[in-house]
Coordinates of C-alpha atoms (C1' of nucleotides) in Angstrom, one line a residue:
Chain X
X1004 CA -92.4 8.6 74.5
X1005 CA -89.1 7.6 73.4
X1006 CA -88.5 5.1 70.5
X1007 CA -85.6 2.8 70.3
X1008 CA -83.4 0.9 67.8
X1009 CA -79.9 -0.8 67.5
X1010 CA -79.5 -0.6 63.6
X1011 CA -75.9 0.4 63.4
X1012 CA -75.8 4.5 63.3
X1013 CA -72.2 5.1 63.0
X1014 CA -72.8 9.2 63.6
X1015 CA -73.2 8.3 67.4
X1016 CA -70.4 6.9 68.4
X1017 CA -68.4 8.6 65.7
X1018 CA -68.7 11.9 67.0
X1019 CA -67.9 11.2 70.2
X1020 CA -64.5 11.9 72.1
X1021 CA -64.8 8.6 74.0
X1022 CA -64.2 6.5 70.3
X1023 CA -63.5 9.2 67.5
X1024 CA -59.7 7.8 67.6
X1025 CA -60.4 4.9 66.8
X1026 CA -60.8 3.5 63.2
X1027 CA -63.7 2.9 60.9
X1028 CA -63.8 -0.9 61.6
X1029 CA -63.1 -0.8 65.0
X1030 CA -66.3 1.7 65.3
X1031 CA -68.4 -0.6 63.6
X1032 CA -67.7 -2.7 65.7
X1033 CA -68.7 -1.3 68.7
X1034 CA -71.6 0.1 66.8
X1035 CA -73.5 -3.5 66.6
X1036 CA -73.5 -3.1 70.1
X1037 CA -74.9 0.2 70.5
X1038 CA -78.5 0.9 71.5
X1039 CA -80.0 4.4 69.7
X1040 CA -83.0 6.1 71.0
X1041 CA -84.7 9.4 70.4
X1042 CA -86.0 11.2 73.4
X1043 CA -88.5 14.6 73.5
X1044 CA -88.4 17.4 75.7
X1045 CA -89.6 16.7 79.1
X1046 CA -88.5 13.0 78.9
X1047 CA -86.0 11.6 81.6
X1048 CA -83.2 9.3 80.6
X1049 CA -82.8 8.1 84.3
X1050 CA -83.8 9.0 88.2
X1051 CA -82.0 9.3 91.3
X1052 CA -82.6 6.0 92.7
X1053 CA -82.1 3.6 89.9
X1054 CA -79.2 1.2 88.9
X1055 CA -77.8 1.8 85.7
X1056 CA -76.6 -0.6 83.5
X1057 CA -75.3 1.3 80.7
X1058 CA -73.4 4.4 79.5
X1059 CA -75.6 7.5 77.6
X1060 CA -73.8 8.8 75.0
X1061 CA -76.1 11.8 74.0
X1062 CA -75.6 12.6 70.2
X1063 CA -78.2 14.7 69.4
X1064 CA -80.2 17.7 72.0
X1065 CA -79.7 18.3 75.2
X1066 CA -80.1 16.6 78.7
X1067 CA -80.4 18.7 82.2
X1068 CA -78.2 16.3 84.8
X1069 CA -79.4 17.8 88.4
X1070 CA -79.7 16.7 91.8
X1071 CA -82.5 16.9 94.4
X1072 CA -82.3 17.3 98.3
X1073 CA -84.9 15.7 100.5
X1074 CA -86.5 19.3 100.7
X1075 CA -87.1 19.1 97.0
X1076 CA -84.4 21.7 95.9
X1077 CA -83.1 21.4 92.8
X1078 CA -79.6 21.9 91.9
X1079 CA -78.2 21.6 88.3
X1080 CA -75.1 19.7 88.4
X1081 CA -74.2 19.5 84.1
X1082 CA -75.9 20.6 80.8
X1083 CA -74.9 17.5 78.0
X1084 CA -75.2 18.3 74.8
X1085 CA -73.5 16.6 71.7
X1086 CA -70.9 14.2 72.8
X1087 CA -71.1 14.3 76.3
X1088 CA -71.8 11.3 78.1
X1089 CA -73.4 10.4 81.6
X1090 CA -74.1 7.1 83.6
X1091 CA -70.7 6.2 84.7
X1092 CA -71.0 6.4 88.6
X1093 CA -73.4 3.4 87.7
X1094 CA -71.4 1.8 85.6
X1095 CA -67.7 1.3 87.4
X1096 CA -68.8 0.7 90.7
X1097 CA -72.2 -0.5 92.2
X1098 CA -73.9 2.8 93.7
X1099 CA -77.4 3.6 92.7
X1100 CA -77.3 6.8 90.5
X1101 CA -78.1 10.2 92.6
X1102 CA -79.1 12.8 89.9
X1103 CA -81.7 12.8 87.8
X1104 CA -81.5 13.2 84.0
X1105 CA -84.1 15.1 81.9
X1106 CA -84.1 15.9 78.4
X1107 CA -84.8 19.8 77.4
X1108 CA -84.1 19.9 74.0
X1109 CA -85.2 16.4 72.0
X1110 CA -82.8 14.0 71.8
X1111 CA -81.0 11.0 70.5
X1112 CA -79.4 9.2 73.3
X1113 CA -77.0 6.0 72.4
X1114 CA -76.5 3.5 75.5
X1115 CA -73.8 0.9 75.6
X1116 CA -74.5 -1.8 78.2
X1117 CA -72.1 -2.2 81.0
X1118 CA -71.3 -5.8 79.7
X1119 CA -70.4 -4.3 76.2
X1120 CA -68.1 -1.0 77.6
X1121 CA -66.1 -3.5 79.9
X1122 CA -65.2 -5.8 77.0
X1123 CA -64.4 -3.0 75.1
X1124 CA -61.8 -1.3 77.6
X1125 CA -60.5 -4.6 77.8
X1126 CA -59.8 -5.2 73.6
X1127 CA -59.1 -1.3 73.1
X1128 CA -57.4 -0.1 76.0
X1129 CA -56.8 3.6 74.3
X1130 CA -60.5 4.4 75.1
X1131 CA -59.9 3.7 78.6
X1132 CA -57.6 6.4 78.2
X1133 CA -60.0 8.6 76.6
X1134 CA -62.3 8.1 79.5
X1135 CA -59.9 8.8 82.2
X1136 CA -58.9 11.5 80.6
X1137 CA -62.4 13.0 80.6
X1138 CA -63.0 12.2 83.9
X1139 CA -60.5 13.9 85.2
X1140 CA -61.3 16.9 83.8
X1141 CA -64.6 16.7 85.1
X1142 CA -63.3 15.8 88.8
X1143 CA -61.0 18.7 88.3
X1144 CA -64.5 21.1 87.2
X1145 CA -66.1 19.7 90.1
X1146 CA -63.4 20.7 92.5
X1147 CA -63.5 24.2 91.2
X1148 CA -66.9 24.2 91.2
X1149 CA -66.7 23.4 95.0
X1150 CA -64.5 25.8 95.8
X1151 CA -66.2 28.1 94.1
X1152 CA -69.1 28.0 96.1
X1153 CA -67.0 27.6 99.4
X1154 CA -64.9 30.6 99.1
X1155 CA -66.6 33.3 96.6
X1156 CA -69.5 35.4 96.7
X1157 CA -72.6 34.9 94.5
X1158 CA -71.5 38.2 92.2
X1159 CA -68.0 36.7 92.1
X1160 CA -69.6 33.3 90.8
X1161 CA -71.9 35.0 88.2
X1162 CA -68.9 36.9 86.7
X1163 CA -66.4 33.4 86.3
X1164 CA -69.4 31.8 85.0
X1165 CA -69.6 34.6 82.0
X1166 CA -66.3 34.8 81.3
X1167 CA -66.4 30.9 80.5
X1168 CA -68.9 32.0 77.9
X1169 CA -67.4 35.0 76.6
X1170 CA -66.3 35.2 72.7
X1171 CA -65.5 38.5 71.2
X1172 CA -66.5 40.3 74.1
X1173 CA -69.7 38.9 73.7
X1174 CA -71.3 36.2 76.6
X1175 CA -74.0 33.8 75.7
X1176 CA -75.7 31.5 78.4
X1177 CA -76.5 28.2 77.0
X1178 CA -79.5 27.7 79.8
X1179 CA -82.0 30.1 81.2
X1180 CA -80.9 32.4 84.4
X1181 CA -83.1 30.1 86.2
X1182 CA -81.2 26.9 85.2
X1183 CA -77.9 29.3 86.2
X1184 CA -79.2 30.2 89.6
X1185 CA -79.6 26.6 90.4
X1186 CA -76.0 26.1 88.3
X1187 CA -74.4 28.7 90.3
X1188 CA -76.1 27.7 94.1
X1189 CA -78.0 30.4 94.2
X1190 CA -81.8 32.1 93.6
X1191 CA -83.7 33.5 90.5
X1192 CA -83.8 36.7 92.3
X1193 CA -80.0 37.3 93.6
X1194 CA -79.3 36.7 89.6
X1195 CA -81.8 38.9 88.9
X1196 CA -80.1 41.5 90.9
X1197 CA -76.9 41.1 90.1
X1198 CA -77.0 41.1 86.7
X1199 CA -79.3 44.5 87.0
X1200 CA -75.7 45.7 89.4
X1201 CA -73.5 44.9 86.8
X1202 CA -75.7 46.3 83.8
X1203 CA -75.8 49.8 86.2
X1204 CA -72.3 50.2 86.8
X1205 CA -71.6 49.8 83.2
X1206 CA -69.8 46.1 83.2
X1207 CA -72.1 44.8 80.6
X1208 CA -74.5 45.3 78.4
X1209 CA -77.9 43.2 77.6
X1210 CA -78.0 42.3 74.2
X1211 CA -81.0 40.1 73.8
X1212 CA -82.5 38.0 77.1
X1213 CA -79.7 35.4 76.8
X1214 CA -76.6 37.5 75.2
X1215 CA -74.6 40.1 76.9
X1216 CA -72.2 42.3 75.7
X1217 CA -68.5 42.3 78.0
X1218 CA -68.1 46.0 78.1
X1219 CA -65.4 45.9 81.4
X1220 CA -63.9 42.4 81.1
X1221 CA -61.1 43.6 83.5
X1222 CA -63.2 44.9 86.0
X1223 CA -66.1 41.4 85.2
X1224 CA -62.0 39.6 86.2
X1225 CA -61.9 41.0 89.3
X1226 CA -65.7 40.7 90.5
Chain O
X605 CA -35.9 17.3 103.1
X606 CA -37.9 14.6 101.7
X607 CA -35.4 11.7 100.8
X608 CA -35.7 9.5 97.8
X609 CA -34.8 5.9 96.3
X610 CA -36.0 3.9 93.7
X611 CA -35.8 0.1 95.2
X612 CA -38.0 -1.9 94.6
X613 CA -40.4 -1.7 98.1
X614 CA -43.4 -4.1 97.6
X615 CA -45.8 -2.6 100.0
X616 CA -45.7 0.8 98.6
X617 CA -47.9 -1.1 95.4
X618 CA -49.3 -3.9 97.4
X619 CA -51.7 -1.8 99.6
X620 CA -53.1 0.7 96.9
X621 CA -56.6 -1.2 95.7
X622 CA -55.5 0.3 91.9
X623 CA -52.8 -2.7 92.3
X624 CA -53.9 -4.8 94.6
X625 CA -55.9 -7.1 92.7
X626 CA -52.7 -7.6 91.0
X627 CA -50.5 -11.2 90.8
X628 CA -47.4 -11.2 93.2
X629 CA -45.3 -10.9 89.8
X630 CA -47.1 -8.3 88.4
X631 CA -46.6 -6.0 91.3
X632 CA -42.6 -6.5 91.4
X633 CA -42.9 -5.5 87.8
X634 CA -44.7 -2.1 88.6
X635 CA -42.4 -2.0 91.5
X636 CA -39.4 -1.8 89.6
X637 CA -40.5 1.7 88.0
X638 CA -41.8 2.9 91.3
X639 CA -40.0 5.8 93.0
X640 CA -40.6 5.6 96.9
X641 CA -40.0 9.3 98.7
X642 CA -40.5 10.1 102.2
X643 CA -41.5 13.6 103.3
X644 CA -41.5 15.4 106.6
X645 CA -44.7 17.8 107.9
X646 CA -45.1 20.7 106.3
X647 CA -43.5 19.8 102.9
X648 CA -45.0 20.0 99.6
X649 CA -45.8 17.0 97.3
X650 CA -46.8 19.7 94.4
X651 CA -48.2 23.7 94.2
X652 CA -50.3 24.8 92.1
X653 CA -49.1 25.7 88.6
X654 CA -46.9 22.5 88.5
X655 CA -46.8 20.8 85.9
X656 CA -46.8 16.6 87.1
X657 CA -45.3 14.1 85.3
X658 CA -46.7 11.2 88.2
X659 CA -49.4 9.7 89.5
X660 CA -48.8 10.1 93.4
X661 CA -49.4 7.2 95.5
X662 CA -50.1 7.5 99.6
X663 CA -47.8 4.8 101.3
X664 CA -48.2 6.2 105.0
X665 CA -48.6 9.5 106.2
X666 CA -51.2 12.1 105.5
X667 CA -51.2 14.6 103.1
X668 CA -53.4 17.7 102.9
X669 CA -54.8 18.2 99.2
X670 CA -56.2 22.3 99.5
X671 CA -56.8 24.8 97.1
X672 CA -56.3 28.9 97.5
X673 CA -58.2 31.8 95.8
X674 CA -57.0 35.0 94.5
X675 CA -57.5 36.7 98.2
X676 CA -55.6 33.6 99.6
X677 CA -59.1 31.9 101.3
X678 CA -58.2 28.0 101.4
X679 CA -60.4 25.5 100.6
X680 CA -59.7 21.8 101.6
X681 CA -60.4 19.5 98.8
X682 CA -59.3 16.0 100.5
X683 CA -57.2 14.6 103.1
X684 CA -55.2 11.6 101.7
X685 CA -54.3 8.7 103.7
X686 CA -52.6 5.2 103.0
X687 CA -53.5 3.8 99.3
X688 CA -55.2 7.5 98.2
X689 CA -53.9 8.9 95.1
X690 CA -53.3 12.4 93.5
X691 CA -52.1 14.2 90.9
X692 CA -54.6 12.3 87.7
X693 CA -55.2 15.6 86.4
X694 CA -51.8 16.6 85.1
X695 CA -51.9 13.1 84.1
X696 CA -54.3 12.5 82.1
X697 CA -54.8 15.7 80.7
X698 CA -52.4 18.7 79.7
X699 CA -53.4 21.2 82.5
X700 CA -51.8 22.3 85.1
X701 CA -52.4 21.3 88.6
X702 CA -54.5 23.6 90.5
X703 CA -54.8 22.8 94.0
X704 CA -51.4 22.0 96.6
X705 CA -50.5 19.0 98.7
X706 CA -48.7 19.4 101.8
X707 CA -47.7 17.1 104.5
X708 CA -49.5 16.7 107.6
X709 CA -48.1 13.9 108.7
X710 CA -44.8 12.2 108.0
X711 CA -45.3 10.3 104.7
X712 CA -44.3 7.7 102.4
X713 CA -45.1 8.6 98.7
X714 CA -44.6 6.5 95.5
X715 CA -44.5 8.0 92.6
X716 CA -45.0 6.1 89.2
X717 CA -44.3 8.6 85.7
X718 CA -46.7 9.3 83.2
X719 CA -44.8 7.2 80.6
X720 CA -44.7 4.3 82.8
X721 CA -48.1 4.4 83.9
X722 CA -49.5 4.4 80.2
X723 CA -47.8 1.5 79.3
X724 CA -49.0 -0.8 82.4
X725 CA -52.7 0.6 81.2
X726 CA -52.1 -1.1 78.2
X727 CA -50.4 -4.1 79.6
X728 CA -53.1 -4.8 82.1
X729 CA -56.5 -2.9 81.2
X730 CA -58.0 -4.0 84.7
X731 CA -55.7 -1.4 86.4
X732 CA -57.8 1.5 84.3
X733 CA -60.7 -0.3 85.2
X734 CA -60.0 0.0 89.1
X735 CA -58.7 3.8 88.3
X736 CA -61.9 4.5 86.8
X737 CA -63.4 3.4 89.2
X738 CA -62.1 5.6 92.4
X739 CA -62.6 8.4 89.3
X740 CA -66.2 7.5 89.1
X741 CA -66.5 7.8 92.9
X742 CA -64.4 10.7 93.5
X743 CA -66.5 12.1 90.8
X744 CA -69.8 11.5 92.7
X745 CA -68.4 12.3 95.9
X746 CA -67.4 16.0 94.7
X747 CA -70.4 16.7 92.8
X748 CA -72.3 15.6 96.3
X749 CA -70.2 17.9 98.2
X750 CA -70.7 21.2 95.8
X751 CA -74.9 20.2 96.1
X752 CA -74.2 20.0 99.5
X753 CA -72.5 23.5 99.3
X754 CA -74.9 24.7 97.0
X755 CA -78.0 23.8 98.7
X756 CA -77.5 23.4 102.2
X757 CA -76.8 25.5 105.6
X758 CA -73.4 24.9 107.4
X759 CA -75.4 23.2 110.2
X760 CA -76.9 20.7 107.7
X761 CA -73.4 20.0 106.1
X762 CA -71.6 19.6 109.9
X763 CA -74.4 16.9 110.4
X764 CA -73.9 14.9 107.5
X765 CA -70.1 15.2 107.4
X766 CA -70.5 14.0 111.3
X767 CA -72.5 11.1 109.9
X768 CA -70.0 9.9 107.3
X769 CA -67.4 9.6 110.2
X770 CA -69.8 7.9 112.8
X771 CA -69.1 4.5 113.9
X772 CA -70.9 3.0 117.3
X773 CA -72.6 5.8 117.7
X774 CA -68.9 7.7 117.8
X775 CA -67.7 10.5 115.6
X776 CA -64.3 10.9 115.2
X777 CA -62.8 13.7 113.4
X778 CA -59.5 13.0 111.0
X779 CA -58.8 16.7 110.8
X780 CA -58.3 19.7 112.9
X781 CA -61.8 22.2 112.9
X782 CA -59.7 24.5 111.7
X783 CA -59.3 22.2 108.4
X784 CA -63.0 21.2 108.8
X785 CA -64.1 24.7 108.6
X786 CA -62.3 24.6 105.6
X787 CA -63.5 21.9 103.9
X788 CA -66.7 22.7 104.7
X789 CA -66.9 26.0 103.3
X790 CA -67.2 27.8 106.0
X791 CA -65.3 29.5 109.4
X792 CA -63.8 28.0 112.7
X793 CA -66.0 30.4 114.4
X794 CA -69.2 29.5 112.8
X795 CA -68.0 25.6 112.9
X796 CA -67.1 25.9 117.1
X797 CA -71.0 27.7 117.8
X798 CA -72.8 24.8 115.7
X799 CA -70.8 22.0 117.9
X800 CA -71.7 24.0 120.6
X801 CA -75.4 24.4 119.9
X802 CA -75.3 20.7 118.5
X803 CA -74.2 19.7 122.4
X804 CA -76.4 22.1 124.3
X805 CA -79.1 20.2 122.6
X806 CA -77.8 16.9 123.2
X807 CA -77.4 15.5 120.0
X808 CA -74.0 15.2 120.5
X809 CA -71.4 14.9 123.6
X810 CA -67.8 15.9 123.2
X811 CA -65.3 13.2 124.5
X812 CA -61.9 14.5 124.0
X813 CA -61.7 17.9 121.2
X814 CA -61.8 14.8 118.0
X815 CA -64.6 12.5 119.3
X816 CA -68.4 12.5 120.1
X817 CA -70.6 10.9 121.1
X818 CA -73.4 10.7 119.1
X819 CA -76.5 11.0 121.5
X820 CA -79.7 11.2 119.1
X821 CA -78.6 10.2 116.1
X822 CA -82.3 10.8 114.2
X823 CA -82.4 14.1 114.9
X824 CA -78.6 14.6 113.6
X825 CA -79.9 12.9 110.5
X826 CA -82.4 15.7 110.0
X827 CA -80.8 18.9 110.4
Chain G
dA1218 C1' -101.8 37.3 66.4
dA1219 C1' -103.4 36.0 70.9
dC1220 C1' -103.2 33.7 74.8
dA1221 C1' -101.5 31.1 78.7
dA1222 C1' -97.6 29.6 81.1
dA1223 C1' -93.0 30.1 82.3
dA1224 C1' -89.3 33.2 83.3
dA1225 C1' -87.6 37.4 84.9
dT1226 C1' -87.6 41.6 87.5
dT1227 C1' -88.1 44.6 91.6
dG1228 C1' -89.1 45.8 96.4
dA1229 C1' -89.4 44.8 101.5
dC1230 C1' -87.8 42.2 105.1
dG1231 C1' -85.3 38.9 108.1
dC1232 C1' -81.7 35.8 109.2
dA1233 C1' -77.6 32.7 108.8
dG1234 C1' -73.3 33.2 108.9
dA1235 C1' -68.9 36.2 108.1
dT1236 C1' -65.9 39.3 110.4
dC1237 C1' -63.4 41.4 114.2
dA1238 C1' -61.8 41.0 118.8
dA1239 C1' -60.6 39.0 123.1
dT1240 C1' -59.8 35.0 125.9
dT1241 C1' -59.0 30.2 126.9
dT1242 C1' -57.6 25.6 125.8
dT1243 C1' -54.9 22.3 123.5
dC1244 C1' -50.9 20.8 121.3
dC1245 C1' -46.1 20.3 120.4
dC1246 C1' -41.2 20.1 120.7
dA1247 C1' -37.0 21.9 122.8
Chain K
dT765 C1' -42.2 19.2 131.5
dG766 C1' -42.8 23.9 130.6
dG767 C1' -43.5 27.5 127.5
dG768 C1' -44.9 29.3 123.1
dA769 C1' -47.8 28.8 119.2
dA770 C1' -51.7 27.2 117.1
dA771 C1' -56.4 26.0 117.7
dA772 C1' -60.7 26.6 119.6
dT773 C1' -64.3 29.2 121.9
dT774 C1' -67.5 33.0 122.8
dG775 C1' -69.4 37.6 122.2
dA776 C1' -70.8 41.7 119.4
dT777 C1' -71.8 43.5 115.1
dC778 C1' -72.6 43.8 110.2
dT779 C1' -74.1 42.2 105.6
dG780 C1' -75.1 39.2 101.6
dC781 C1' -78.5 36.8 100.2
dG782 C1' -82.7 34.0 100.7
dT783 C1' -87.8 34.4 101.1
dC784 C1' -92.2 36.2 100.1
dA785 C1' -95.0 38.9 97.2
dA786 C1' -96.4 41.5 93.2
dT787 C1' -95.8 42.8 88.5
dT788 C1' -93.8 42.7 84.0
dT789 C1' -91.6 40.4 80.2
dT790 C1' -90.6 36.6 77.4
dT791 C1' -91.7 32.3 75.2
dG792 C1' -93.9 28.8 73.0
dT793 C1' -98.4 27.0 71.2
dT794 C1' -102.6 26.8 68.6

DNA sequence: AACAAAAATTGACGCAGATCAATTTTCCCA
DNA sequence: TGGGAAAATTGATCTGCGTCAATTTTTGTT
């Protein structure tokens, strides 16, 4: 069950890119308006079917966007966590939302009403900007994304997806291989396999179930 | 050559729905900063690696929005007809474009600067409102088409892509199959033997090499 | 610590679709 | 309007990856 409150809770909107630039009153502000609720693990913030009124800002956890066909196959679209937001197909024009989202780590969630964001872009045009500006780098994530899966080679896909997560030579997945086969279009099993490939010929190295060590990052490059 | 002007051309603005909601006076306003290009086939609007300073706006014309991979496998991302848009991403944020446009069809292209269109998002917040909303949809649209990649089999995607172009029970194709192939993630070859198959069965019936009939449309609807 | 449930691994097998190659058809534009 | 190029079609072959099935490992819970 999820519990809900609109005391003002400046941390949420605070944190997030969407309003961090603007200042303390101005947050305030939009903090009366501001809905705060706390989800647990398992718990959906919205399914594919229904009309959303509102923007989720999530502030705390994390929330599983994904997508279902009508043969019940699951693909993860995006993994929110702190200060990512979701709802907006809803929210700027009139389509029913298509994904589903599900909360897999608990969560506080904030939600600002359509109503609410609209005056808001209107009295503080800079967040419009913010938005936009987030958006497009999330159309331009999709499109790679796309053409990721149109043009390269599960193996290819695994080794981009690591090197987005590589630090110091060292790769850490943020979801179970599971989650990434369904991130990356593909099965549990090819992930299985490949990883096993690229452990054999000596391109990395399992650390622990969810860390991997980049032993070859030029040769991971050019997968 | 492409040749350019700056004068003020109304229906360049008038026609894009970002604008068009706009009072007769606003529009001359935004025409006044509007530069108005026309390009011949087979010219570039931007490669990859530019770095825009514009939002570019489709007056007539078509232009070809693809992407290429390190082996030099294209990908079409969008075909852009009268009112479409492109180029948000070096707009909004600081990255570099990633994908090309070329000229498939003699065009007329506006281009409005960065500067410029900043300052009429502050001037008149319902122009963000109407760009975030073709975002929002683009958004949706591209993460449909990489679950559609990721999930379903080229015959599937044919199908649907057939239905999204279907009117009277008649498809009819904006693009060459070679350029279909390529937006659908897939090859000429494989797309011609699914048309083929598609007509042996008599779901659909060739009319001229870009229309069909559409002879059973529930069974198209479940491939 | 112990158990159940979920996740991950590995093998065997089959198929959708890519690739290569050879025509045929359509589309331009000179 | 004719000729050359691009696009489309069709066949033959090969392969990456999905599916099914059986364990094994990991994880979270009491």
């Amino acid at each position: 069950m999820s519990s809900t409150c609109n005391h003002s809770y400046r941390g949420c909107v605070a944190g997030v890119p969407i309003f961090n630039h603007l200042e303390a009153e101005d947050l305030d502000e939009i903090m009366k308006t501001v809905h705060s609720s706390t989800y647990q693990k398992g718990e959906h913030l919205y399914h594919a079917g229904d009309t959303l009124g509102a923007l989720y800002i999530v502030h705390k956890g994390k929330v599983r966007i994904y997508r279902m066909n009508e043969e019940g196959k699951e693909q993860l679209v995006r993994l929110l966590s702190a200060g990512d937001f979701t709802g907006e197909l809803a929210l700027f024009t009139n389509k029913k939302e298509e994904a589903y989202a599900e909360v897999v780590e608990d969560a506080q969630v904030c939600r600002i009403t359509q109503d609410d964001l609209h005056s808001f872009l209107m009295q503080y045009p800079t967040i419009a900007l913010k938005i936009m500006q987030e958006f497009a780098t999330r159309l331009d994530t999709a499109e790679t994304q796309t053409a990721l899966f149109a043009q390269e080679r599960v193996e290819t896909r695994i080794a981009k997806y690591l090197l987005t997560c590589t630090e110091n030579n060292t790769a850490r997945l943020t979801m179970t291989k599971r989650d990434l086969a369904s991130y990356l279009g593909t099965t549990p099993e090819t992930i299985s396999r490949r990883f096993s490939d690229m452990e054999r010929s000596g391109i990395i190295q399992k650390q622990d179930s969810r860390t991997f060590l980049i032993l070859d990052q030029v040769q991971l490059e050019e997968l």
